[in-house]
Short mmCIF file of C-alpha atoms in Angstrom, two decimals:
data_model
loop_
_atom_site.label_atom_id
_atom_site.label_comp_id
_atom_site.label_asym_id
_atom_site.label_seq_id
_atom_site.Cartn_x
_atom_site.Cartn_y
_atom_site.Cartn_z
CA UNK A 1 31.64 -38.89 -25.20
CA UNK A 2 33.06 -42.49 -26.41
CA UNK A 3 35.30 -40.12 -29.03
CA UNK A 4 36.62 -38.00 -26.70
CA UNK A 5 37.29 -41.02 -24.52
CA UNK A 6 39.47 -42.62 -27.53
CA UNK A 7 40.85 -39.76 -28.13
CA UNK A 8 42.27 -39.22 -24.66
CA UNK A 9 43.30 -42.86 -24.58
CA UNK A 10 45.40 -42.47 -27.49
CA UNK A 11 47.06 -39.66 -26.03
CA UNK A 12 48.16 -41.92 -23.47
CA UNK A 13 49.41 -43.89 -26.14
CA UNK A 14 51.35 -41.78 -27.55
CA UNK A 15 53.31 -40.69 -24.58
CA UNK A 16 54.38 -43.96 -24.64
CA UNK A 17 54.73 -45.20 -28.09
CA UNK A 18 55.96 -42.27 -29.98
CA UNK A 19 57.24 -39.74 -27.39
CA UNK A 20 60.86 -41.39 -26.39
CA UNK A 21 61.38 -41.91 -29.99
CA UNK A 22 64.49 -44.31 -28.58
CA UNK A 23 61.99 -46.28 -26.45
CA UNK A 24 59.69 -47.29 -29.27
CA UNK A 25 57.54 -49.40 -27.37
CA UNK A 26 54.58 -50.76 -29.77
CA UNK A 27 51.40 -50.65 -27.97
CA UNK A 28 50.31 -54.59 -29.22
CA UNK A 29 46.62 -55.30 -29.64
CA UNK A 30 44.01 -53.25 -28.28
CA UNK A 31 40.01 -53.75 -28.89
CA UNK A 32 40.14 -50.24 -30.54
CA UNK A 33 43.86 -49.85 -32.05
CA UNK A 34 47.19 -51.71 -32.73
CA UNK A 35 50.43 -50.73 -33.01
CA UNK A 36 53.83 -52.26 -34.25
CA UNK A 37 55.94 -51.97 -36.91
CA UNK A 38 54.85 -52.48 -40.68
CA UNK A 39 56.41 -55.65 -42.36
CA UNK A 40 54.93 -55.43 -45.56
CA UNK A 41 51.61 -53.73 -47.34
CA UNK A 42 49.74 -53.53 -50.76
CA UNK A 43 47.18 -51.44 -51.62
CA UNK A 44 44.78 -52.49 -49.51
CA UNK A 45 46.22 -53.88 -46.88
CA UNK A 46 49.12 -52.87 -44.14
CA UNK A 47 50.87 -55.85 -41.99
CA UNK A 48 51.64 -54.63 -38.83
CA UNK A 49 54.22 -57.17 -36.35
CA UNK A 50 53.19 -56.08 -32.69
CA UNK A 51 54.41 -57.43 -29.44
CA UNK A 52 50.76 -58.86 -29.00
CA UNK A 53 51.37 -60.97 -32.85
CA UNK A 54 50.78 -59.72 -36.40
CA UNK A 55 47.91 -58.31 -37.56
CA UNK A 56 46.08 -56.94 -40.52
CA UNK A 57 45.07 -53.10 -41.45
CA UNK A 58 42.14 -53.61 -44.13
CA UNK A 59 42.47 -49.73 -45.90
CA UNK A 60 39.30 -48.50 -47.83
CA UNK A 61 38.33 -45.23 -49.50
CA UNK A 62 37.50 -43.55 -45.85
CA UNK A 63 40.42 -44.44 -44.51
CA UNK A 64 42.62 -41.21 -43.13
CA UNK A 65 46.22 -41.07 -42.65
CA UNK A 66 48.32 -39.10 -40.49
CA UNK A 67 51.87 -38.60 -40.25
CA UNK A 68 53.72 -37.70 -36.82
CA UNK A 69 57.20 -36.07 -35.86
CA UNK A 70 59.38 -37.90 -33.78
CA UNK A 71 60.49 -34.58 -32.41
CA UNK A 72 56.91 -33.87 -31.05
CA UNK A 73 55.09 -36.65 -31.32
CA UNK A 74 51.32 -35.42 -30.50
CA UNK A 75 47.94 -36.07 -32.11
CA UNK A 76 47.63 -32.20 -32.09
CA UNK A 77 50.66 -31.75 -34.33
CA UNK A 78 49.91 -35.03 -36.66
CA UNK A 79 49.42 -33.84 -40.24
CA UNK A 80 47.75 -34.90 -43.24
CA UNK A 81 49.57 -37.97 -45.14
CA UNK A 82 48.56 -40.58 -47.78
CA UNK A 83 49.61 -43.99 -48.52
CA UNK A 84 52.48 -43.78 -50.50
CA UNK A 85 54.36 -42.33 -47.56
CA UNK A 86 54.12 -45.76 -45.62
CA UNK A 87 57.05 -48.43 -45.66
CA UNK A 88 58.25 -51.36 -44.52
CA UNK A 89 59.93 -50.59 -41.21
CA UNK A 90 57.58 -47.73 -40.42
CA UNK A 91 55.55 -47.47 -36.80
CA UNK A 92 51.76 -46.87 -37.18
CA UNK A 93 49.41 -46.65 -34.86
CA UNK A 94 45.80 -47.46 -36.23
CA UNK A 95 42.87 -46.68 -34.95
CA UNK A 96 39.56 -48.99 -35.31
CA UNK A 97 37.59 -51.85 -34.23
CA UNK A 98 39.73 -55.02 -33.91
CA UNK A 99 38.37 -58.23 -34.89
CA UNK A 100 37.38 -60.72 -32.21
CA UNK A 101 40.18 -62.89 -33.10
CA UNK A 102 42.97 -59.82 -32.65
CA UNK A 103 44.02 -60.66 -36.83
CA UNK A 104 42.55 -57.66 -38.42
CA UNK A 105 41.45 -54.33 -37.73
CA UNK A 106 39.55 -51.81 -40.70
CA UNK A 107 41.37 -48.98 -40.19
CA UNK A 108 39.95 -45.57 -39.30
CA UNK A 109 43.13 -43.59 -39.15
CA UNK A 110 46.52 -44.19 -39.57
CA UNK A 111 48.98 -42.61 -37.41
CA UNK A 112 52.82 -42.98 -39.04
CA UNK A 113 56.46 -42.16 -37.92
CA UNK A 114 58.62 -42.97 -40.45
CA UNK A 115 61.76 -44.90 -40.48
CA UNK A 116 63.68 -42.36 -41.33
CA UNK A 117 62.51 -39.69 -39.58
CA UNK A 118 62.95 -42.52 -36.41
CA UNK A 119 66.48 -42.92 -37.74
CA UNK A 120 67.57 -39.20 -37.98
CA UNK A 121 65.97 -38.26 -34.67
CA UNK A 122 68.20 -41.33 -33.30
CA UNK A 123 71.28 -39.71 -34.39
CA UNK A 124 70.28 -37.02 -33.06
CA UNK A 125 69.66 -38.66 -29.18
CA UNK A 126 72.89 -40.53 -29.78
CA UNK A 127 74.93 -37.56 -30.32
CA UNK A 128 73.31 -35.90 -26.94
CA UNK A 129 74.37 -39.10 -24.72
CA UNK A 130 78.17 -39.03 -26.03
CA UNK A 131 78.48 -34.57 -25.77
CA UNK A 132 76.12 -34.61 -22.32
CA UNK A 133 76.16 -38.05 -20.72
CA UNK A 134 78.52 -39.90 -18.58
CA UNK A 135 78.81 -43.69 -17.61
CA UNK A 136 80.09 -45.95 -15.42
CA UNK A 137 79.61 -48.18 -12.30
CA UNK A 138 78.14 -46.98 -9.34
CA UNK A 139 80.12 -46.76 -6.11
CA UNK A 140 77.19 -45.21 -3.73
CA UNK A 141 73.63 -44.23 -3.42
CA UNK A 142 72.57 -42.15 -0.59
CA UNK A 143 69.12 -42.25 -0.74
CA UNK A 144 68.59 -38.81 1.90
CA UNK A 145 70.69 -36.64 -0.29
CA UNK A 146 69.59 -38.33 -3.51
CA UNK A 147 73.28 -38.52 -4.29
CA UNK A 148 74.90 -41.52 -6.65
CA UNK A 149 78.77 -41.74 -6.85
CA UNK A 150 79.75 -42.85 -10.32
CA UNK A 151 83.48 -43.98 -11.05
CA UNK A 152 84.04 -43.61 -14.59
CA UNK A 153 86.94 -45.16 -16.33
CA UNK A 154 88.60 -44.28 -19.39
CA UNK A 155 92.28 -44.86 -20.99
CA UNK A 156 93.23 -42.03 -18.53
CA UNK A 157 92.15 -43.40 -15.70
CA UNK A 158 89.27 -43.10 -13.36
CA UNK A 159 86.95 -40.24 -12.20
CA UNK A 160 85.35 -40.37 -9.43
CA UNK A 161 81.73 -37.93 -10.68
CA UNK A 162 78.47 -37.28 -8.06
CA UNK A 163 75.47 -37.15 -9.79
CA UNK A 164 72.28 -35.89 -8.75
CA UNK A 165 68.64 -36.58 -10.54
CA UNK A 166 66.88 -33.67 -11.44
CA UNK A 167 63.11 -32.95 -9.91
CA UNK A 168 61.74 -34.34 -13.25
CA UNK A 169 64.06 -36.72 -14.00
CA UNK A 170 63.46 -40.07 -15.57
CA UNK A 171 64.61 -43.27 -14.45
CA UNK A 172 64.98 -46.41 -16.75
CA UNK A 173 66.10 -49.87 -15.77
CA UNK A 174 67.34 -52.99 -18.67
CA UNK A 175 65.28 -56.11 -17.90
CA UNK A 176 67.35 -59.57 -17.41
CA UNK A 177 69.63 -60.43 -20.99
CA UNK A 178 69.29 -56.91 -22.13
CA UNK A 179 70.39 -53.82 -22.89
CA UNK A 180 67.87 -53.04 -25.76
CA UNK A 181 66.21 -49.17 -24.05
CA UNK A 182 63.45 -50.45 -26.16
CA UNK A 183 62.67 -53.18 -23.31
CA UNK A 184 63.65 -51.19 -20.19
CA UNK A 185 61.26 -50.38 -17.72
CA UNK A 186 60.84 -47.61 -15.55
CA UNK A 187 62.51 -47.18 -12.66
CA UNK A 188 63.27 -45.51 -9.44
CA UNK A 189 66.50 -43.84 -7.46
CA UNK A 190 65.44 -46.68 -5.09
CA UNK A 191 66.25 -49.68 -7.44
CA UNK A 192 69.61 -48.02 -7.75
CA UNK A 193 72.37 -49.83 -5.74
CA UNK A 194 75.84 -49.81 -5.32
CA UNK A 195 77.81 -52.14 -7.93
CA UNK A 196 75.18 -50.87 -10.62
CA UNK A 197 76.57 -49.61 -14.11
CA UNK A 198 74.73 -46.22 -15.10
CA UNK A 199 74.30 -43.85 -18.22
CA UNK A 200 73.11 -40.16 -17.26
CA UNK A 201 71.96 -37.58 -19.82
CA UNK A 202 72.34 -33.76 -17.84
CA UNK A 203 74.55 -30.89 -16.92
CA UNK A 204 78.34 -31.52 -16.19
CA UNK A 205 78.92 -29.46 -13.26
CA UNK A 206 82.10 -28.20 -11.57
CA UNK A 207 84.22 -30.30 -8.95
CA UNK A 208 82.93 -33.68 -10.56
CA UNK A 209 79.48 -32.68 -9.87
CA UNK A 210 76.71 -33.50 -12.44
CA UNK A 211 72.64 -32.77 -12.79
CA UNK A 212 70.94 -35.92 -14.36
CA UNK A 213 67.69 -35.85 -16.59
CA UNK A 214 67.85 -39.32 -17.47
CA UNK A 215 69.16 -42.43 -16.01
CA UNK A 216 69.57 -45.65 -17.15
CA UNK A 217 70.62 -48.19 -15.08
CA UNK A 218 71.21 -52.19 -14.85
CA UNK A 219 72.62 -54.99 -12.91
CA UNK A 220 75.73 -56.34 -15.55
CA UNK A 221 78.86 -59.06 -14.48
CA UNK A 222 82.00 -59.56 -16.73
CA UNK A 223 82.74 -63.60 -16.86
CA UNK A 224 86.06 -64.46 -18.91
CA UNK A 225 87.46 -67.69 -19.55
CA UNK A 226 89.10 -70.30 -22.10
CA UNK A 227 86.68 -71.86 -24.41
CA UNK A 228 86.57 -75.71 -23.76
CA UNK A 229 83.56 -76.84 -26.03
CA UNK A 230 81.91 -75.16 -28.72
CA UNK A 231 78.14 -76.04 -30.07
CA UNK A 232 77.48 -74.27 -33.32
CA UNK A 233 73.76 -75.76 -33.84
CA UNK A 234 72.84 -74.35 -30.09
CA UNK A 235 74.72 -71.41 -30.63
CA UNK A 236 76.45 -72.00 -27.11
CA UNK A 237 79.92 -71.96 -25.58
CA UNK A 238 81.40 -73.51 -22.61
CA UNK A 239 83.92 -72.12 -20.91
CA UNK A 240 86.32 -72.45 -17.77
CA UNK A 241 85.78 -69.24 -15.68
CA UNK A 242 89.28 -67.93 -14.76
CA UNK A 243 88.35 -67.28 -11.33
CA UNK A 244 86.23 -70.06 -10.19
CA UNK A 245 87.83 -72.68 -12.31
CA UNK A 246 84.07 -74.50 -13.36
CA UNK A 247 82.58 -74.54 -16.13
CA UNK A 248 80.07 -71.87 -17.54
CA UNK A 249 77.47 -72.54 -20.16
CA UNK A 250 77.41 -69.00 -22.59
CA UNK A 251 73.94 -69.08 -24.62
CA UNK A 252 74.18 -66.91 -27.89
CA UNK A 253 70.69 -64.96 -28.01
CA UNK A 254 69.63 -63.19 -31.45
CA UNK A 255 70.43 -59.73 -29.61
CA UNK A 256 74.23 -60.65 -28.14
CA UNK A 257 77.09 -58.88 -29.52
CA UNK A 258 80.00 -60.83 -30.80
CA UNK A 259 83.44 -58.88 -31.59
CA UNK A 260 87.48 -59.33 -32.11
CA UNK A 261 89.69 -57.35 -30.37
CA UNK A 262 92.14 -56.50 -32.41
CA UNK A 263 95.49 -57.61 -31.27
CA UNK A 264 97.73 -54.88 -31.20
CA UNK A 265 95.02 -52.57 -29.54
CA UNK A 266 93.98 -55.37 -27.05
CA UNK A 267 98.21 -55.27 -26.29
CA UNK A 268 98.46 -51.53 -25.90
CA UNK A 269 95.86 -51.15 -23.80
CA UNK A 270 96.70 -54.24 -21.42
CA UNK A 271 100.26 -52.86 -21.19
CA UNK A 272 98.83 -49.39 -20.25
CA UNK A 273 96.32 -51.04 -17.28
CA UNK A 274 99.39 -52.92 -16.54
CA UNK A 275 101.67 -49.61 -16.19
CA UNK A 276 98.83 -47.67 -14.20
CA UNK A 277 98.06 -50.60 -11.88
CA UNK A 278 101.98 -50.81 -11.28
CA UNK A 279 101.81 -54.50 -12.57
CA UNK A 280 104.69 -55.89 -15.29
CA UNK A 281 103.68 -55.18 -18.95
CA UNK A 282 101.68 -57.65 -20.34
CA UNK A 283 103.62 -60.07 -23.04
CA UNK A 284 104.14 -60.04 -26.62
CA UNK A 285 101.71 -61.92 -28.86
CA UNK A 286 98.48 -62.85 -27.56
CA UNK A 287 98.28 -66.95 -28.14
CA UNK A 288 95.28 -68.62 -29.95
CA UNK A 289 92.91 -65.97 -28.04
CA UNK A 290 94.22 -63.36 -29.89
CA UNK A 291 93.42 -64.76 -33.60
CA UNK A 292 91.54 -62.67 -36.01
CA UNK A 293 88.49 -64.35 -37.56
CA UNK A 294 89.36 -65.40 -40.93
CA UNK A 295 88.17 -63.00 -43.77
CA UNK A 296 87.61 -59.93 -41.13
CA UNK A 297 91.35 -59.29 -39.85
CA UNK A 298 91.60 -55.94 -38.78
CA UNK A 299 94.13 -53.73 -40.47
CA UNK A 300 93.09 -55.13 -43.63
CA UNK A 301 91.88 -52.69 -46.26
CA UNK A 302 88.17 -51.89 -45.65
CA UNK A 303 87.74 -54.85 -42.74
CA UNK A 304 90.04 -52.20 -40.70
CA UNK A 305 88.06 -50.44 -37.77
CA UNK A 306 87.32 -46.55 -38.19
CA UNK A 307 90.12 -44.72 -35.50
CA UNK A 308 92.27 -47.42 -35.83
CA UNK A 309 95.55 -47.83 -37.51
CA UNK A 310 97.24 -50.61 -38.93
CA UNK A 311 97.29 -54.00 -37.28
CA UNK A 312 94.69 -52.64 -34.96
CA UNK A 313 96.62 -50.07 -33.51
CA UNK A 314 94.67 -46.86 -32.43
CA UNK A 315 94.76 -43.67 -34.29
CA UNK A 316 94.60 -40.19 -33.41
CA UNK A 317 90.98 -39.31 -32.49
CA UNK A 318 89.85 -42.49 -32.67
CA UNK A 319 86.93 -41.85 -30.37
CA UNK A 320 85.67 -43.15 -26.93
CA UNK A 321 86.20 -46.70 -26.13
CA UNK A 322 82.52 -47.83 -27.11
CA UNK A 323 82.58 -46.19 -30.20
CA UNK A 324 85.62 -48.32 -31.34
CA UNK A 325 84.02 -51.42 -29.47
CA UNK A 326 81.10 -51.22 -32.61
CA UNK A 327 83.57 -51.01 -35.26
CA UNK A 328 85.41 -54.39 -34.24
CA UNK A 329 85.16 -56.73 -36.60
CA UNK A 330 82.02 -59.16 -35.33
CA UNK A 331 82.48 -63.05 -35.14
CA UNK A 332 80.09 -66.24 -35.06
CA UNK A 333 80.41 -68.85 -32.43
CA UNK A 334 81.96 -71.02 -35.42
CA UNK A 335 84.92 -68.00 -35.36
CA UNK A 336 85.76 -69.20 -32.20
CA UNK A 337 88.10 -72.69 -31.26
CA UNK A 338 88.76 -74.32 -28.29
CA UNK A 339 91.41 -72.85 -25.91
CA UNK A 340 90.57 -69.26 -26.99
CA UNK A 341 90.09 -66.93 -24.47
CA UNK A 342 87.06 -64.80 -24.30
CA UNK A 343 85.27 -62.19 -22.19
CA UNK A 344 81.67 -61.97 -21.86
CA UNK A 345 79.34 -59.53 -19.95
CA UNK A 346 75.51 -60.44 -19.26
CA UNK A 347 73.14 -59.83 -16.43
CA UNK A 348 73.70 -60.78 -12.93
CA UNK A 349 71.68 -63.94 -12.16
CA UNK A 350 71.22 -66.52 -9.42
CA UNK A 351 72.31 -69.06 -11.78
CA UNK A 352 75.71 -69.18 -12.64
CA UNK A 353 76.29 -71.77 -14.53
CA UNK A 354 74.76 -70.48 -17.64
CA UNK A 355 74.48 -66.98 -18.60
CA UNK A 356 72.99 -65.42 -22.05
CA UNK A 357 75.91 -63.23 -23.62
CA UNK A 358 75.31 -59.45 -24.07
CA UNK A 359 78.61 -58.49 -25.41
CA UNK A 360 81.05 -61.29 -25.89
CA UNK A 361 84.85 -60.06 -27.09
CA UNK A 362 87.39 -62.89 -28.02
CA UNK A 363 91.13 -61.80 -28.25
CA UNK A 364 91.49 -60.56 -24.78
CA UNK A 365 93.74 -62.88 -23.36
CA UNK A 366 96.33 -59.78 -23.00
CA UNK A 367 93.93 -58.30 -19.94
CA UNK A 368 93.72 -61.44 -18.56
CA UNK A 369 97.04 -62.36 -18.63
CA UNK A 370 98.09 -58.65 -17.16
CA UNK A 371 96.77 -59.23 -13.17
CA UNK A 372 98.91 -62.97 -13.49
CA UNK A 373 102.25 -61.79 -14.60
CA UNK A 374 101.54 -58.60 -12.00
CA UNK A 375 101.63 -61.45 -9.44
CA UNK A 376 97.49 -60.48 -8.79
CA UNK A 377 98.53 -56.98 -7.27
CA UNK A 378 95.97 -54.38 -7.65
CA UNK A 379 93.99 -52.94 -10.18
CA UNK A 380 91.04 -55.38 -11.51
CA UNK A 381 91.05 -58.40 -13.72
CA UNK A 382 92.08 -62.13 -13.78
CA UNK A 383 91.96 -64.20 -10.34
CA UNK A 384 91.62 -64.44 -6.85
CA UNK A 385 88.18 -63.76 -6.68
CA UNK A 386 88.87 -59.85 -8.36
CA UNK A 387 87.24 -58.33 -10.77
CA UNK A 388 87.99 -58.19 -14.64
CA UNK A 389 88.54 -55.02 -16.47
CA UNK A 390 88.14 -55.73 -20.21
CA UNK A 391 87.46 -52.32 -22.07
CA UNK A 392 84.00 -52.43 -23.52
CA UNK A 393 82.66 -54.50 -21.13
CA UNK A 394 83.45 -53.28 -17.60
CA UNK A 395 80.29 -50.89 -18.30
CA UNK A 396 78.23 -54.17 -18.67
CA UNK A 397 78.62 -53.54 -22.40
CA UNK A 398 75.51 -51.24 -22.27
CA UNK A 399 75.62 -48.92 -25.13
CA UNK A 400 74.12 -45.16 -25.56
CA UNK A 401 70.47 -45.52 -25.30
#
């Protein structure tokens, strides 16, 4: 009976360590497993790194290992593996009687998903979010209908989409200072709200219609401003926030995103916000905000982008917006010098004079300069209280989960 108890448990497990291989959740520290990720192993021993602290795998001569698909990951369709198939990276899931102190457990069985086998089946996940998702901020959620307006913007323009969850669909929400899908929780249609920004996996339907599976959904801000202080050993950078004119703290976390917009893309695509919001065309050169980091100039040899031409300039089939957002060249905080102006998205919080950067682009001064010299008419960006449209971050800077 105790078996089949175990058993069952770790089928619970699995559903929620191994089954959304894009989740991978590691289960931590359990009196009769632990899960994580291995950091290093000899022959007789496996280090695992949980969220519940490291511990210890003790192999022996009885112990039996397993080996799991991420594209059905079930006890039922584990199959027989050895040692020499584990690796640094890897996810186990071991099952046995921890210690009393949660450092070591003498494993029983060994339940693996490789790193690479995580890494293809994420290529695989990514693909489906960029050929069947959609994203973008929400407008309106009626909760009767179960209906959520979505405006999605692209170079084009916007579209205006209504999507619909499906009876068994899944919602997901990013916790506070993050957009890892590792960390989301789940969620409801009921923690949806207007003002949200949104990824869907589903059906694209006629008339702007679409049938979601899987929604992801979180509460992001876009703060822009000129850098007046700089503190390399914190990793932090002050700013004065173009709208309210006071200072804002930016902390630098281990999981923010720091990229240069290159300057002739960050031009052309100001001037073409400028043309569509019927605002004057932004001007030439870009001032100190626009200034590649040194040793990673884009248009130069291999430090160029993919689907971008020279000098930054995009290039026929250059891909989606987010896709060219990862190949910018990234920066440090020591990049960047006062009177530089930068955009930032990060979580909406009560307190706003610090914020913890998600995605933080320098080299946009061209968007915010466009609403100014378009005397603040229209469209989004800059001052007056309205809101700033810097590609690859007026999603919240959320990327595919």
């Amino acid at each position: 009976m105790r078996k089949l108890f175990i058993l069952s448990a770790l089928f619970i497990i699995f559903a929620g360590v191994f089954t959304s291989v894009k989740a991978q959740a590691d289960v931590g520290i359990k009196p009769n497993f632990a899960g994580g990720e291995v950091t290093s192993l000899t022959a007789s021993k496996i280090v695992l790194n949980t969220k519940d602290g490291v511990i210890e795998v003790a192999l022996s001569d009885t112990t039996a290992f397993k080996k799991v698909s991420p594209e059905n990951p079930s006890l039922k369709t584990a199959v027989e593996s050895k040692f020499s198939e584990v690796g640094v990276g890897d996810k186990l899931l071991v099952t046995g009687a921890v210690s009393a102190d949660k450092k070591t457990i003498p494993a029983k069985t060994v339940y693996l998903m490789t790193k690479s086998d995580i890494a293809q089946r994420q290529v695989k996940e990514s693909e489906e979010w960029k050929t069947r998702g959609i994203s973008g901020k929400v407008l309106s959620v009626d909760p009767a209908t179960k209906e959520i307006v979505v405006s999605t913007k692209g170079i084009a323009g916007e579209t205006k989409t209504t999507l619909t969850p499906k009876d068994d669909a899944q919602f997901h929400r990013y916790v506070p200072n993050s957009i890892k899908f590792s960390e989301a929780k789940a969620s409801s249609l009921g923690e949806i709200s207007s003002g949200d920004m949104i990824r869907a996996l589903g059906d694209k339907g006629e008339n702007n219609t679409f049938k979601a599976e899987e929604i992801v959904t979180g509460a992001f801000q876009t703060t822009a401003g000129t850098v007046t202080s700089i503190d390399v050993e914190k990793n932090e950078v002050t700013v004065s926030d173009i709208q309210t004119k006071k200072p804002v703290i930016i902390a630098i976390g281990n999981t923010s995103v720091l990229k240069q917009f290159p300057a002739e893309m960050a031009q052309r695509l100001a001037m073409m916000q400028a043309m569509r919001s019927g605002g004057a065309q932004p001007p030439n050169g870009g001032g100190q905000g626009n200034r590649p980091p040194q040793g990673n100039t884009a248009g130069e040899g291999e430090g160029r982008p993919n689907g971008m031409g020279q000098g930054g300039g995009m290039r026929g089939g250059g891909g989606s917006i987010d896709e060219m957002l990862e190949r910018f060249p990234n920066i440090t905080v020591a990049d960047l010098k006062v009177g530089d102006m930068i955009a930032v998205s990060s979580s909406k919080t009560a307190n706003a004079d610090k914020i913890t950067a998600i995605k933080l682009l320098s080299g946009v001064e061209p968007f915010l300069k466009t609403p100014q010299m378009a005397g603040g008419r229209g469209g989004r960006g800059g001052q007056g209280g309205q809101n700033i449209n810097i590609p690859g971050l007026d999603d919240g800077g959320f990327g595919i989960p």
